């Protein structure tokens, strides 16, 4: 999978992809990540990427021109299945969208700033708008990192244990059950007996019940789906 991220703050995206699973995904060839600085495509002498909004009002708008030049350039080089805009008024990111996106070949992610991008970018280029939650970030970069992480870990071969992504919370609209490791007793706190029984059928039933109970208590909305 190839992901192109369009941003005015490329350095913000260095950290999240240079470690652990995201790093390995790139080393193993599952992810080809390209971060583009929108400022490099500014046509003004001062390399501006924003300006006042027409009609007046507080807050700057990201200029159409540099973004358009960059998107056209990338689209001229290959085709993209999605051009995503990170914005608080987009669809709320859900596991189902992550699953769907993990099957794509090439996607672009545009990170907004200030009041957002000139709306003509949204009207003419953007195929999908995503929010990572009902709060406002200072830019779309952290949201883009969340999208990339949640999508890339689902690509077959990225996780060592192929089955573990399938048993994540949300994958079947249930939260994951509690997990335990050694020692079986610590400070007098015991691991549930059933997990030590070796009876895989009973363990599976217990995990399902725990998942259901957690979901009822913490996210009853998931059970309505
Ligand atoms: N940009 C600013 N806030 C955001 C949010 N909640 N989700 C995605 N992008 C954003």
PDB file of C-alpha atoms and ligand atoms in Angstrom:
ATOM      1  CA  UNK A   1       0.000   0.000   0.000  1.00  0.00           C
ATOM      2  CA  UNK A   2       1.210   3.488  -0.853  1.00  0.00           C
ATOM      3  CA  UNK A   3       0.155   6.454   1.294  1.00  0.00           C
ATOM      4  CA  UNK A   4       0.968  10.061   0.394  1.00  0.00           C
ATOM      5  CA  UNK A   5       0.445  12.601   3.164  1.00  0.00           C
ATOM      6  CA  UNK A   6       0.118  16.291   2.237  1.00  0.00           C
ATOM      7  CA  UNK A   7       0.992  18.638   5.085  1.00  0.00           C
ATOM      8  CA  UNK A   8       2.499  21.996   5.992  1.00  0.00           C
ATOM      9  CA  UNK A   9       4.221  20.349   9.000  1.00  0.00           C
ATOM     10  CA  UNK A  10       6.061  17.273   7.662  1.00  0.00           C
ATOM     11  CA  UNK A  11       8.293  17.034  10.743  1.00  0.00           C
ATOM     12  CA  UNK A  12       5.248  16.298  12.899  1.00  0.00           C
ATOM     13  CA  UNK A  13       4.851  13.017  11.026  1.00  0.00           C
ATOM     14  CA  UNK A  14       8.412  11.751  11.389  1.00  0.00           C
ATOM     15  CA  UNK A  15       7.943  10.244  14.858  1.00  0.00           C
ATOM     16  CA  UNK A  16       4.843   8.083  14.482  1.00  0.00           C
ATOM     17  CA  UNK A  17       6.203   6.131  11.520  1.00  0.00           C
ATOM     18  CA  UNK A  18       9.824   5.648  12.526  1.00  0.00           C
ATOM     19  CA  UNK A  19       9.275   3.033  15.212  1.00  0.00           C
ATOM     20  CA  UNK A  20       7.747  -0.332  15.959  1.00  0.00           C
ATOM     21  CA  UNK A  21       5.034  -1.734  13.697  1.00  0.00           C
ATOM     22  CA  UNK A  22       4.866   1.212  11.274  1.00  0.00           C
ATOM     23  CA  UNK A  23       8.623   1.099  10.792  1.00  0.00           C
ATOM     24  CA  UNK A  24       8.567  -2.645  10.214  1.00  0.00           C
ATOM     25  CA  UNK A  25       5.674  -2.333   7.762  1.00  0.00           C
ATOM     26  CA  UNK A  26       7.831  -0.025   5.645  1.00  0.00           C
ATOM     27  CA  UNK A  27      10.940  -2.176   5.954  1.00  0.00           C
ATOM     28  CA  UNK A  28       8.981  -5.275   4.911  1.00  0.00           C
ATOM     29  CA  UNK A  29       7.523  -3.442   1.909  1.00  0.00           C
ATOM     30  CA  UNK A  30       3.901  -3.463   3.093  1.00  0.00           C
ATOM     31  CA  UNK A  31       3.799   0.330   3.351  1.00  0.00           C
ATOM     32  CA  UNK A  32       5.342   2.941   1.098  1.00  0.00           C
ATOM     33  CA  UNK A  33       4.892   6.241   2.884  1.00  0.00           C
ATOM     34  CA  UNK A  34       5.586   9.628   1.289  1.00  0.00           C
ATOM     35  CA  UNK A  35       5.215  12.880   3.218  1.00  0.00           C
ATOM     36  CA  UNK A  36       4.960  16.015   1.054  1.00  0.00           C
ATOM     37  CA  UNK A  37       5.448  19.572   2.247  1.00  0.00           C
ATOM     38  CA  UNK A  38       2.676  21.695   0.716  1.00  0.00           C
ATOM     39  CA  UNK A  39       4.892  24.764   1.157  1.00  0.00           C
ATOM     40  CA  UNK A  40       7.260  23.410  -1.517  1.00  0.00           C
ATOM     41  CA  UNK A  41       4.440  23.939  -4.026  1.00  0.00           C
ATOM     42  CA  UNK A  42       3.626  27.523  -3.083  1.00  0.00           C
ATOM     43  CA  UNK A  43       3.936  29.863  -6.050  1.00  0.00           C
ATOM     44  CA  UNK A  44       4.524  32.996  -3.982  1.00  0.00           C
ATOM     45  CA  UNK A  45       7.950  34.447  -3.223  1.00  0.00           C
ATOM     46  CA  UNK A  46       7.328  34.166   0.521  1.00  0.00           C
ATOM     47  CA  UNK A  47       6.148  30.562   0.126  1.00  0.00           C
ATOM     48  CA  UNK A  48       2.761  31.381   1.626  1.00  0.00           C
ATOM     49  CA  UNK A  49       0.325  28.537   2.134  1.00  0.00           C
ATOM     50  CA  UNK A  50      -2.541  30.477   3.729  1.00  0.00           C
ATOM     51  CA  UNK A  51      -4.435  33.747   3.394  1.00  0.00           C
ATOM     52  CA  UNK A  52      -7.426  35.670   4.793  1.00  0.00           C
ATOM     53  CA  UNK A  53     -10.851  34.321   4.033  1.00  0.00           C
ATOM     54  CA  UNK A  54     -13.158  36.008   1.549  1.00  0.00           C
ATOM     55  CA  UNK A  55     -16.087  37.671   3.309  1.00  0.00           C
ATOM     56  CA  UNK A  56     -13.991  38.527   6.358  1.00  0.00           C
ATOM     57  CA  UNK A  57     -13.790  36.847   9.736  1.00  0.00           C
ATOM     58  CA  UNK A  58     -11.092  35.513  12.001  1.00  0.00           C
ATOM     59  CA  UNK A  59      -8.792  32.731  10.892  1.00  0.00           C
ATOM     60  CA  UNK A  60      -6.744  31.916   7.837  1.00  0.00           C
ATOM     61  CA  UNK A  61      -7.584  29.538   5.010  1.00  0.00           C
ATOM     62  CA  UNK A  62      -5.174  27.127   3.330  1.00  0.00           C
ATOM     63  CA  UNK A  63      -4.642  28.304  -0.245  1.00  0.00           C
ATOM     64  CA  UNK A  64      -6.050  26.304  -3.133  1.00  0.00           C
ATOM     65  CA  UNK A  65      -3.079  26.726  -5.465  1.00  0.00           C
ATOM     66  CA  UNK A  66      -0.209  24.833  -3.774  1.00  0.00           C
ATOM     67  CA  UNK A  67      -2.518  21.988  -2.743  1.00  0.00           C
ATOM     68  CA  UNK A  68      -3.984  21.733  -6.227  1.00  0.00           C
ATOM     69  CA  UNK A  69      -0.542  21.694  -7.863  1.00  0.00           C
ATOM     70  CA  UNK A  70       0.643  18.947  -5.518  1.00  0.00           C
ATOM     71  CA  UNK A  71      -2.478  16.780  -5.896  1.00  0.00           C
ATOM     72  CA  UNK A  72      -2.397  17.146  -9.709  1.00  0.00           C
ATOM     73  CA  UNK A  73       1.268  16.164  -9.747  1.00  0.00           C
ATOM     74  CA  UNK A  74       0.635  13.026  -7.677  1.00  0.00           C
ATOM     75  CA  UNK A  75      -2.471  12.083  -9.663  1.00  0.00           C
ATOM     76  CA  UNK A  76      -0.442  12.466 -12.848  1.00  0.00           C
ATOM     77  CA  UNK A  77       2.032   9.880 -11.561  1.00  0.00           C
ATOM     78  CA  UNK A  78      -0.440   7.194 -10.462  1.00  0.00           C
ATOM     79  CA  UNK A  79      -4.114   6.759  -9.686  1.00  0.00           C
ATOM     80  CA  UNK A  80      -5.489   7.057  -6.157  1.00  0.00           C
ATOM     81  CA  UNK A  81      -8.435   5.137  -4.769  1.00  0.00           C
ATOM     82  CA  UNK A  82      -9.121   7.724  -2.071  1.00  0.00           C
ATOM     83  CA  UNK A  83      -8.095  11.320  -1.457  1.00  0.00           C
ATOM     84  CA  UNK A  84      -8.871  11.835   2.209  1.00  0.00           C
ATOM     85  CA  UNK A  85      -9.172  15.151   4.014  1.00  0.00           C
ATOM     86  CA  UNK A  86      -8.657  15.148   7.789  1.00  0.00           C
ATOM     87  CA  UNK A  87     -11.247  17.452   9.325  1.00  0.00           C
ATOM     88  CA  UNK A  88     -13.364  17.586  12.502  1.00  0.00           C
ATOM     89  CA  UNK A  89     -16.541  17.688  10.369  1.00  0.00           C
ATOM     90  CA  UNK A  90     -15.729  14.453   8.522  1.00  0.00           C
ATOM     91  CA  UNK A  91     -17.148  10.952   9.151  1.00  0.00           C
ATOM     92  CA  UNK A  92     -16.056   9.605  12.527  1.00  0.00           C
ATOM     93  CA  UNK A  93     -13.272   7.047  12.067  1.00  0.00           C
ATOM     94  CA  UNK A  94     -14.548   3.530  12.824  1.00  0.00           C
ATOM     95  CA  UNK A  95     -12.917   0.114  12.588  1.00  0.00           C
ATOM     96  CA  UNK A  96     -15.073  -0.687   9.540  1.00  0.00           C
ATOM     97  CA  UNK A  97     -13.496   2.230   7.628  1.00  0.00           C
ATOM     98  CA  UNK A  98     -10.004   1.098   8.688  1.00  0.00           C
ATOM     99  CA  UNK A  99     -10.751  -2.412   7.379  1.00  0.00           C
ATOM    100  CA  UNK A 100     -11.998  -0.946   4.106  1.00  0.00           C
ATOM    101  CA  UNK A 101      -9.017   1.374   3.667  1.00  0.00           C
ATOM    102  CA  UNK A 102      -6.529  -1.426   4.404  1.00  0.00           C
ATOM    103  CA  UNK A 103      -7.598  -3.074   1.132  1.00  0.00           C
ATOM    104  CA  UNK A 104      -6.713  -0.029  -0.995  1.00  0.00           C
ATOM    105  CA  UNK A 105      -3.645   0.368  -3.169  1.00  0.00           C
ATOM    106  CA  UNK A 106      -2.816   4.083  -3.203  1.00  0.00           C
ATOM    107  CA  UNK A 107      -4.359   6.701  -0.949  1.00  0.00           C
ATOM    108  CA  UNK A 108      -3.643  10.369  -0.327  1.00  0.00           C
ATOM    109  CA  UNK A 109      -4.281  12.120   2.983  1.00  0.00           C
ATOM    110  CA  UNK A 110      -4.521  15.920   3.150  1.00  0.00           C
ATOM    111  CA  UNK A 111      -3.990  17.518   6.563  1.00  0.00           C
ATOM    112  CA  UNK A 112      -5.914  20.713   7.260  1.00  0.00           C
ATOM    113  CA  UNK A 113      -4.828  23.688   9.393  1.00  0.00           C
ATOM    114  CA  UNK A 114      -6.224  27.030  10.564  1.00  0.00           C
ATOM    115  CA  UNK A 115      -9.853  27.378   9.416  1.00  0.00           C
ATOM    116  CA  UNK A 116      -9.266  24.589   6.912  1.00  0.00           C
ATOM    117  CA  UNK A 117      -8.640  24.379   3.177  1.00  0.00           C
ATOM    118  CA  UNK A 118     -10.301  26.470   0.462  1.00  0.00           C
ATOM    119  CA  UNK A 119     -13.576  24.585   0.003  1.00  0.00           C
ATOM    120  CA  UNK A 120     -12.982  24.107  -3.728  1.00  0.00           C
ATOM    121  CA  UNK A 121     -10.309  21.535  -2.817  1.00  0.00           C
ATOM    122  CA  UNK A 122     -12.961  19.595  -0.939  1.00  0.00           C
ATOM    123  CA  UNK A 123     -15.471  19.914  -3.756  1.00  0.00           C
ATOM    124  CA  UNK A 124     -13.176  18.915  -6.615  1.00  0.00           C
ATOM    125  CA  UNK A 125     -10.523  16.582  -5.247  1.00  0.00           C
ATOM    126  CA  UNK A 126     -11.519  15.034  -1.936  1.00  0.00           C
ATOM    127  CA  UNK A 127     -13.269  11.655  -2.027  1.00  0.00           C
ATOM    128  CA  UNK A 128     -13.601  11.094   1.716  1.00  0.00           C
ATOM    129  CA  UNK A 129     -13.444  13.272   4.842  1.00  0.00           C
ATOM    130  CA  UNK A 130     -12.449  11.754   8.155  1.00  0.00           C
ATOM    131  CA  UNK A 131     -12.573  12.969  11.759  1.00  0.00           C
ATOM    132  CA  UNK A 132     -10.816  11.034  14.521  1.00  0.00           C
ATOM    133  CA  UNK A 133     -13.175  12.343  17.213  1.00  0.00           C
ATOM    134  CA  UNK A 134     -15.515  15.080  18.330  1.00  0.00           C
ATOM    135  CA  UNK A 135     -12.836  17.554  19.326  1.00  0.00           C
ATOM    136  CA  UNK A 136     -10.675  19.989  17.408  1.00  0.00           C
ATOM    137  CA  UNK A 137      -6.961  19.351  16.906  1.00  0.00           C
ATOM    138  CA  UNK A 138      -4.601  22.117  15.886  1.00  0.00           C
ATOM    139  CA  UNK A 139      -4.038  20.329  12.579  1.00  0.00           C
ATOM    140  CA  UNK A 140      -4.856  17.151  10.701  1.00  0.00           C
ATOM    141  CA  UNK A 141      -1.411  15.553  11.113  1.00  0.00           C
ATOM    142  CA  UNK A 142      -2.107  13.662  14.337  1.00  0.00           C
ATOM    143  CA  UNK A 143      -5.378  12.486  12.825  1.00  0.00           C
ATOM    144  CA  UNK A 144      -3.555  11.319   9.695  1.00  0.00           C
ATOM    145  CA  UNK A 145      -1.097   9.387  11.886  1.00  0.00           C
ATOM    146  CA  UNK A 146      -4.043   7.691  13.616  1.00  0.00           C
ATOM    147  CA  UNK A 147      -5.581   6.739  10.269  1.00  0.00           C
ATOM    148  CA  UNK A 148      -2.311   5.358   8.892  1.00  0.00           C
ATOM    149  CA  UNK A 149      -1.542   3.372  12.047  1.00  0.00           C
ATOM    150  CA  UNK A 150      -5.031   1.889  12.364  1.00  0.00           C
ATOM    151  CA  UNK A 151      -5.116   0.969   8.659  1.00  0.00           C
ATOM    152  CA  UNK A 152      -1.569  -0.313   8.090  1.00  0.00           C
ATOM    153  CA  UNK A 153      -1.610  -2.745  11.032  1.00  0.00           C
ATOM    154  CA  UNK A 154      -4.488  -4.529   9.260  1.00  0.00           C
ATOM    155  CA  UNK A 155      -2.492  -5.262   6.089  1.00  0.00           C
ATOM    156  CA  UNK A 156      -1.787  -9.022   6.079  1.00  0.00           C
ATOM    157  CA  UNK A 157       1.800  -9.671   7.120  1.00  0.00           C
ATOM    158  CA  UNK A 158       2.265  -6.428   9.057  1.00  0.00           C
ATOM    159  CA  UNK A 159       1.495  -7.916  12.451  1.00  0.00           C
ATOM    160  CA  UNK A 160       3.556 -10.894  13.527  1.00  0.00           C
ATOM    161  CA  UNK A 161       0.570 -12.792  14.876  1.00  0.00           C
ATOM    162  CA  UNK A 162      -1.767 -12.757  11.895  1.00  0.00           C
ATOM    163  CA  UNK A 163      -4.810 -13.478  14.013  1.00  0.00           C
ATOM    164  CA  UNK A 164      -4.324 -10.777  16.580  1.00  0.00           C
ATOM    165  CA  UNK A 165      -5.856  -7.943  14.542  1.00  0.00           C
ATOM    166  CA  UNK A 166      -9.010 -10.046  14.163  1.00  0.00           C
ATOM    167  CA  UNK A 167      -9.491 -10.294  17.928  1.00  0.00           C
ATOM    168  CA  UNK A 168      -9.060  -6.547  18.536  1.00  0.00           C
ATOM    169  CA  UNK A 169     -11.748  -4.524  20.207  1.00  0.00           C
ATOM    170  CA  UNK A 170     -14.393  -3.326  17.679  1.00  0.00           C
ATOM    171  CA  UNK A 171     -13.542  -5.985  15.092  1.00  0.00           C
ATOM    172  CA  UNK A 172     -16.841  -7.769  15.861  1.00  0.00           C
ATOM    173  CA  UNK A 173     -18.518  -4.746  17.489  1.00  0.00           C
ATOM    174  CA  UNK A 174     -17.389  -6.019  20.904  1.00  0.00           C
ATOM    175  CA  UNK A 175     -14.632  -4.735  23.167  1.00  0.00           C
ATOM    176  CA  UNK A 176     -11.724  -7.118  23.731  1.00  0.00           C
ATOM    177  CA  UNK A 177     -11.755  -9.335  26.871  1.00  0.00           C
ATOM    178  CA  UNK A 178      -9.213  -8.818  29.700  1.00  0.00           C
ATOM    179  CA  UNK A 179      -5.809 -10.468  29.245  1.00  0.00           C
ATOM    180  CA  UNK A 180      -3.278 -11.837  31.747  1.00  0.00           C
ATOM    181  CA  UNK A 181       0.292 -13.127  31.709  1.00  0.00           C
ATOM    182  CA  UNK A 182       2.764 -14.605  34.191  1.00  0.00           C
ATOM    183  CA  UNK A 183       2.938 -14.876  37.146  1.00  0.00           C
ATOM    184  CA  UNK A 184      -0.365 -16.620  37.888  1.00  0.00           C
ATOM    185  CA  UNK A 185      -0.403 -14.884  41.254  1.00  0.00           C
ATOM    186  CA  UNK A 186       1.048 -11.462  42.115  1.00  0.00           C
ATOM    187  CA  UNK A 187       0.553  -9.696  45.466  1.00  0.00           C
ATOM    188  CA  UNK A 188      -2.178 -12.268  46.096  1.00  0.00           C
ATOM    189  CA  UNK A 189      -4.000 -11.152  42.896  1.00  0.00           C
ATOM    190  CA  UNK A 190      -4.896 -14.251  40.943  1.00  0.00           C
ATOM    191  CA  UNK A 191      -5.385 -14.837  37.255  1.00  0.00           C
ATOM    192  CA  UNK A 192      -8.915 -16.218  36.604  1.00  0.00           C
ATOM    193  CA  UNK A 193      -8.787 -19.998  37.133  1.00  0.00           C
ATOM    194  CA  UNK A 194     -10.423 -20.783  33.803  1.00  0.00           C
ATOM    195  CA  UNK A 195      -7.457 -19.369  31.860  1.00  0.00           C
ATOM    196  CA  UNK A 196      -5.151 -21.891  33.532  1.00  0.00           C
ATOM    197  CA  UNK A 197      -7.495 -24.834  32.849  1.00  0.00           C
ATOM    198  CA  UNK A 198      -6.233 -25.645  29.343  1.00  0.00           C
ATOM    199  CA  UNK A 199      -9.866 -26.134  28.222  1.00  0.00           C
ATOM    200  CA  UNK A 200      -9.856 -24.043  25.017  1.00  0.00           C
ATOM    201  CA  UNK A 201     -13.620 -24.299  24.477  1.00  0.00           C
ATOM    202  CA  UNK A 202     -14.395 -23.029  27.964  1.00  0.00           C
ATOM    203  CA  UNK A 203     -11.756 -20.310  27.658  1.00  0.00           C
ATOM    204  CA  UNK A 204     -13.308 -19.097  24.413  1.00  0.00           C
ATOM    205  CA  UNK A 205     -16.777 -18.994  26.031  1.00  0.00           C
ATOM    206  CA  UNK A 206     -15.359 -17.106  29.023  1.00  0.00           C
ATOM    207  CA  UNK A 207     -13.654 -14.554  26.768  1.00  0.00           C
ATOM    208  CA  UNK A 208     -16.827 -14.021  24.791  1.00  0.00           C
ATOM    209  CA  UNK A 209     -18.839 -13.448  27.987  1.00  0.00           C
ATOM    210  CA  UNK A 210     -16.209 -11.025  29.287  1.00  0.00           C
ATOM    211  CA  UNK A 211     -16.269  -9.148  25.966  1.00  0.00           C
ATOM    212  CA  UNK A 212     -20.040  -8.933  26.074  1.00  0.00           C
ATOM    213  CA  UNK A 213     -20.050  -7.756  29.702  1.00  0.00           C
ATOM    214  CA  UNK A 214     -17.400  -5.083  29.037  1.00  0.00           C
ATOM    215  CA  UNK A 215     -19.252  -3.859  25.992  1.00  0.00           C
ATOM    216  CA  UNK A 216     -22.555  -3.669  27.938  1.00  0.00           C
ATOM    217  CA  UNK A 217     -20.871  -1.671  30.686  1.00  0.00           C
ATOM    218  CA  UNK A 218     -18.595   0.619  28.663  1.00  0.00           C
ATOM    219  CA  UNK A 219     -19.969   0.900  25.137  1.00  0.00           C
ATOM    220  CA  UNK A 220     -23.618  -0.225  25.073  1.00  0.00           C
ATOM    221  CA  UNK A 221     -24.015   1.736  21.819  1.00  0.00           C
ATOM    222  CA  UNK A 222     -21.929  -0.944  20.043  1.00  0.00           C
ATOM    223  CA  UNK A 223     -24.524  -3.595  20.860  1.00  0.00           C
ATOM    224  CA  UNK A 224     -27.222  -1.643  19.022  1.00  0.00           C
ATOM    225  CA  UNK A 225     -25.319  -1.957  15.734  1.00  0.00           C
TER     226      UNK A 225
HETATM  227  N1  LIG B   1      -8.315  18.354  12.331  1.00  0.00           N
HETATM  228  C1  LIG B   1      -8.680  19.060  13.401  1.00  0.00           C
HETATM  229  N2  LIG B   1      -9.422  18.349  14.237  1.00  0.00           N
HETATM  230  C2  LIG B   1      -9.556  17.113  13.681  1.00  0.00           C
HETATM  231  C3  LIG B   1     -10.213  15.934  14.063  1.00  0.00           C
HETATM  232  N3  LIG B   1     -10.916  15.836  15.198  1.00  0.00           N
HETATM  233  N4  LIG B   1     -10.127  14.870  13.251  1.00  0.00           N
HETATM  234  C4  LIG B   1      -9.435  14.954  12.087  1.00  0.00           C
HETATM  235  N5  LIG B   1      -8.795  16.043  11.684  1.00  0.00           N
HETATM  236  C5  LIG B   1      -8.846  17.123  12.464  1.00  0.00           C
END
